[in-house]
């Protein structure tokens, strides 16, 4: 496990799972929201975003959370592990609202500074329509990754997420040579 992509609807738990994987493995976390959004919720030009993603995925190891469907094929192609949090729209919406309350007037830790937490009607529509609008495309890309032999994990419940995280082997660091072998 060197390059991990975490995907799913907003509120599915991508950032939380990415942090948990990073904690166990020592891999660096890349929260795509921090790279995509500019202060004041300004979106980058699509060419600039694609170039930034290319730079981010060129690193040797990472845990990258965020769906961003326009760049998802590139990230999945370079990942060795894909985690799809396939959670209910209602759970995701509830978590989005809870996050809004928790971070009212603040920027959450996995977001660009200057983007205080908010919930707009457009965002609510995105979360509620995710299963029909985006999920089928994600599933098609996961089938391609599985056919290629990548490790694909689809979690639909907290229990499945917990079991997946429990099964991750902590990354071992290379032991220093003993004085006798030096």
PDB file of N, CA, C and O in Angstrom, residues 128-159:
ATOM      1  N   UNK A 128     -27.395  14.631  -2.398  1.00  0.00           N
ATOM      2  CA  UNK A 128     -28.589  13.807  -2.588  1.00  0.00           C
ATOM      3  C   UNK A 128     -28.620  13.115  -3.946  1.00  0.00           C
ATOM      4  O   UNK A 128     -29.171  12.018  -4.079  1.00  0.00           O
ATOM      5  N   UNK A 129     -28.014  13.724  -4.958  1.00  0.00           N
ATOM      6  CA  UNK A 129     -28.037  13.123  -6.295  1.00  0.00           C
ATOM      7  C   UNK A 129     -26.812  12.259  -6.588  1.00  0.00           C
ATOM      8  O   UNK A 129     -26.746  11.610  -7.640  1.00  0.00           O
ATOM      9  N   UNK A 130     -25.853  12.211  -5.676  1.00  0.00           N
ATOM     10  CA  UNK A 130     -24.622  11.451  -5.904  1.00  0.00           C
ATOM     11  C   UNK A 130     -24.874  10.000  -6.330  1.00  0.00           C
ATOM     12  O   UNK A 130     -24.250   9.524  -7.288  1.00  0.00           O
ATOM     13  N   UNK A 131     -25.778   9.267  -5.665  1.00  0.00           N
ATOM     14  CA  UNK A 131     -25.970   7.858  -6.046  1.00  0.00           C
ATOM     15  C   UNK A 131     -26.378   7.662  -7.513  1.00  0.00           C
ATOM     16  O   UNK A 131     -25.935   6.714  -8.151  1.00  0.00           O
ATOM     17  N   UNK A 132     -27.189   8.549  -8.045  1.00  0.00           N
ATOM     18  CA  UNK A 132     -27.613   8.417  -9.442  1.00  0.00           C
ATOM     19  C   UNK A 132     -26.672   9.132 -10.413  1.00  0.00           C
ATOM     20  O   UNK A 132     -26.405   8.633 -11.499  1.00  0.00           O
ATOM     21  N   UNK A 133     -26.156  10.275 -10.012  1.00  0.00           N
ATOM     22  CA  UNK A 133     -25.373  11.105 -10.934  1.00  0.00           C
ATOM     23  C   UNK A 133     -23.904  10.710 -11.023  1.00  0.00           C
ATOM     24  O   UNK A 133     -23.304  10.781 -12.093  1.00  0.00           O
ATOM     25  N   UNK A 134     -23.305  10.301  -9.928  1.00  0.00           N
ATOM     26  CA  UNK A 134     -21.848  10.071  -9.931  1.00  0.00           C
ATOM     27  C   UNK A 134     -21.439   8.632  -9.621  1.00  0.00           C
ATOM     28  O   UNK A 134     -20.439   8.149 -10.109  1.00  0.00           O
ATOM     29  N   UNK A 135     -22.197   7.981  -8.790  1.00  0.00           N
ATOM     30  CA  UNK A 135     -21.848   6.623  -8.358  1.00  0.00           C
ATOM     31  C   UNK A 135     -21.666   5.644  -9.527  1.00  0.00           C
ATOM     32  O   UNK A 135     -20.701   4.872  -9.527  1.00  0.00           O
ATOM     33  N   UNK A 136     -22.540   5.631 -10.547  1.00  0.00           N
ATOM     34  CA  UNK A 136     -22.337   4.682 -11.651  1.00  0.00           C
ATOM     35  C   UNK A 136     -20.981   4.857 -12.351  1.00  0.00           C
ATOM     36  O   UNK A 136     -20.319   3.867 -12.682  1.00  0.00           O
ATOM     37  N   UNK A 137     -20.539   6.089 -12.543  1.00  0.00           N
ATOM     38  CA  UNK A 137     -19.228   6.325 -13.154  1.00  0.00           C
ATOM     39  C   UNK A 137     -18.095   5.848 -12.268  1.00  0.00           C
ATOM     40  O   UNK A 137     -17.098   5.293 -12.757  1.00  0.00           O
ATOM     41  N   UNK A 138     -18.233   6.046 -10.956  1.00  0.00           N
ATOM     42  CA  UNK A 138     -17.219   5.569 -10.013  1.00  0.00           C
ATOM     43  C   UNK A 138     -17.151   4.045 -10.066  1.00  0.00           C
ATOM     44  O   UNK A 138     -16.065   3.460 -10.144  1.00  0.00           O
ATOM     45  N   UNK A 139     -18.306   3.384 -10.058  1.00  0.00           N
ATOM     46  CA  UNK A 139     -18.325   1.924 -10.098  1.00  0.00           C
ATOM     47  C   UNK A 139     -17.678   1.390 -11.371  1.00  0.00           C
ATOM     48  O   UNK A 139     -16.954   0.384 -11.337  1.00  0.00           O
ATOM     49  N   UNK A 140     -17.895   2.060 -12.493  1.00  0.00           N
ATOM     50  CA  UNK A 140     -17.272   1.641 -13.757  1.00  0.00           C
ATOM     51  C   UNK A 140     -15.754   1.761 -13.666  1.00  0.00           C
ATOM     52  O   UNK A 140     -15.024   0.874 -14.113  1.00  0.00           O
ATOM     53  N   UNK A 141     -15.264   2.836 -13.070  1.00  0.00           N
ATOM     54  CA  UNK A 141     -13.816   3.005 -12.922  1.00  0.00           C
ATOM     55  C   UNK A 141     -13.238   1.983 -11.941  1.00  0.00           C
ATOM     56  O   UNK A 141     -12.117   1.508 -12.127  1.00  0.00           O
ATOM     57  N   UNK A 142     -13.997   1.632 -10.914  1.00  0.00           N
ATOM     58  CA  UNK A 142     -13.533   0.620  -9.972  1.00  0.00           C
ATOM     59  C   UNK A 142     -13.442  -0.747 -10.647  1.00  0.00           C
ATOM     60  O   UNK A 142     -12.513  -1.518 -10.373  1.00  0.00           O
ATOM     61  N   UNK A 143     -14.385  -1.047 -11.533  1.00  0.00           N
ATOM     62  CA  UNK A 143     -14.332  -2.321 -12.261  1.00  0.00           C
ATOM     63  C   UNK A 143     -13.066  -2.392 -13.104  1.00  0.00           C
ATOM     64  O   UNK A 143     -12.413  -3.441 -13.171  1.00  0.00           O
ATOM     65  N   UNK A 144     -12.688  -1.288 -13.711  1.00  0.00           N
ATOM     66  CA  UNK A 144     -11.456  -1.239 -14.500  1.00  0.00           C
ATOM     67  C   UNK A 144     -10.245  -1.458 -13.607  1.00  0.00           C
ATOM     68  O   UNK A 144      -9.326  -2.206 -13.960  1.00  0.00           O
ATOM     69  N   UNK A 145     -10.234  -0.824 -12.450  1.00  0.00           N
ATOM     70  CA  UNK A 145      -9.114  -0.977 -11.510  1.00  0.00           C
ATOM     71  C   UNK A 145      -9.022  -2.419 -11.021  1.00  0.00           C
ATOM     72  O   UNK A 145      -7.926  -2.976 -10.926  1.00  0.00           O
ATOM     73  N   UNK A 146     -10.160  -3.024 -10.722  1.00  0.00           N
ATOM     74  CA  UNK A 146     -10.159  -4.422 -10.276  1.00  0.00           C
ATOM     75  C   UNK A 146      -9.649  -5.347 -11.375  1.00  0.00           C
ATOM     76  O   UNK A 146      -8.871  -6.267 -11.116  1.00  0.00           O
ATOM     77  N   UNK A 147     -10.060  -5.095 -12.613  1.00  0.00           N
ATOM     78  CA  UNK A 147      -9.605  -5.916 -13.737  1.00  0.00           C
ATOM     79  C   UNK A 147      -8.092  -5.810 -13.918  1.00  0.00           C
ATOM     80  O   UNK A 147      -7.445  -6.755 -14.360  1.00  0.00           O
ATOM     81  N   UNK A 148      -7.547  -4.671 -13.564  1.00  0.00           N
ATOM     82  CA  UNK A 148      -6.101  -4.447 -13.663  1.00  0.00           C
ATOM     83  C   UNK A 148      -5.361  -5.107 -12.501  1.00  0.00           C
ATOM     84  O   UNK A 148      -4.149  -5.197 -12.496  1.00  0.00           O
ATOM     85  N   UNK A 149      -6.095  -5.529 -11.488  1.00  0.00           N
ATOM     86  CA  UNK A 149      -5.484  -6.197 -10.342  1.00  0.00           C
ATOM     87  C   UNK A 149      -5.255  -5.300  -9.146  1.00  0.00           C
ATOM     88  O   UNK A 149      -4.601  -5.708  -8.180  1.00  0.00           O
ATOM     89  N   UNK A 150      -5.776  -4.074  -9.196  1.00  0.00           N
ATOM     90  CA  UNK A 150      -5.629  -3.174  -8.053  1.00  0.00           C
ATOM     91  C   UNK A 150      -6.485  -3.659  -6.890  1.00  0.00           C
ATOM     92  O   UNK A 150      -7.470  -4.364  -7.066  1.00  0.00           O
ATOM     93  N   UNK A 151      -6.096  -3.257  -5.708  1.00  0.00           N
ATOM     94  CA  UNK A 151      -6.839  -3.581  -4.502  1.00  0.00           C
ATOM     95  C   UNK A 151      -7.966  -2.554  -4.357  1.00  0.00           C
ATOM     96  O   UNK A 151      -7.707  -1.368  -4.131  1.00  0.00           O
ATOM     97  N   UNK A 152      -9.206  -2.997  -4.527  1.00  0.00           N
ATOM     98  CA  UNK A 152     -10.373  -2.105  -4.450  1.00  0.00           C
ATOM     99  C   UNK A 152     -11.218  -2.522  -3.252  1.00  0.00           C
ATOM    100  O   UNK A 152     -11.559  -3.700  -3.103  1.00  0.00           O
ATOM    101  N   UNK A 153     -11.535  -1.556  -2.418  1.00  0.00           N
ATOM    102  CA  UNK A 153     -12.307  -1.803  -1.194  1.00  0.00           C
ATOM    103  C   UNK A 153     -13.528  -0.903  -1.217  1.00  0.00           C
ATOM    104  O   UNK A 153     -13.394   0.328  -1.234  1.00  0.00           O
ATOM    105  N   UNK A 154     -14.696  -1.521  -1.202  1.00  0.00           N
ATOM    106  CA  UNK A 154     -15.951  -0.776  -1.218  1.00  0.00           C
ATOM    107  C   UNK A 154     -16.625  -0.970   0.127  1.00  0.00           C
ATOM    108  O   UNK A 154     -17.002  -2.088   0.476  1.00  0.00           O
ATOM    109  N   UNK A 155     -16.739   0.106   0.888  1.00  0.00           N
ATOM    110  CA  UNK A 155     -17.329   0.020   2.213  1.00  0.00           C
ATOM    111  C   UNK A 155     -18.687   0.715   2.252  1.00  0.00           C
ATOM    112  O   UNK A 155     -18.797   1.868   1.841  1.00  0.00           O
ATOM    113  N   UNK A 156     -19.668  -0.022   2.781  1.00  0.00           N
ATOM    114  CA  UNK A 156     -21.024   0.509   2.849  1.00  0.00           C
ATOM    115  C   UNK A 156     -21.471   0.804   4.275  1.00  0.00           C
ATOM    116  O   UNK A 156     -22.548   1.342   4.479  1.00  0.00           O
ATOM    117  N   UNK A 157     -20.652   0.425   5.260  1.00  0.00           N
ATOM    118  CA  UNK A 157     -21.062   0.615   6.666  1.00  0.00           C
ATOM    119  C   UNK A 157     -19.849   0.961   7.515  1.00  0.00           C
ATOM    120  O   UNK A 157     -18.706   0.735   7.113  1.00  0.00           O
ATOM    121  N   UNK A 158     -20.118   1.472   8.701  1.00  0.00           N
ATOM    122  CA  UNK A 158     -19.038   1.757   9.647  1.00  0.00           C
ATOM    123  C   UNK A 158     -18.285   0.481  10.001  1.00  0.00           C
ATOM    124  O   UNK A 158     -17.064   0.504  10.164  1.00  0.00           O
ATOM    125  N   UNK A 159     -18.999  -0.637  10.102  1.00  0.00           N
ATOM    126  CA  UNK A 159     -18.356  -1.907  10.440  1.00  0.00           C
ATOM    127  C   UNK A 159     -17.376  -2.321   9.349  1.00  0.00           C
ATOM    128  O   UNK A 159     -16.280  -2.809   9.643  1.00  0.00           O
TER     129      UNK A 159
END
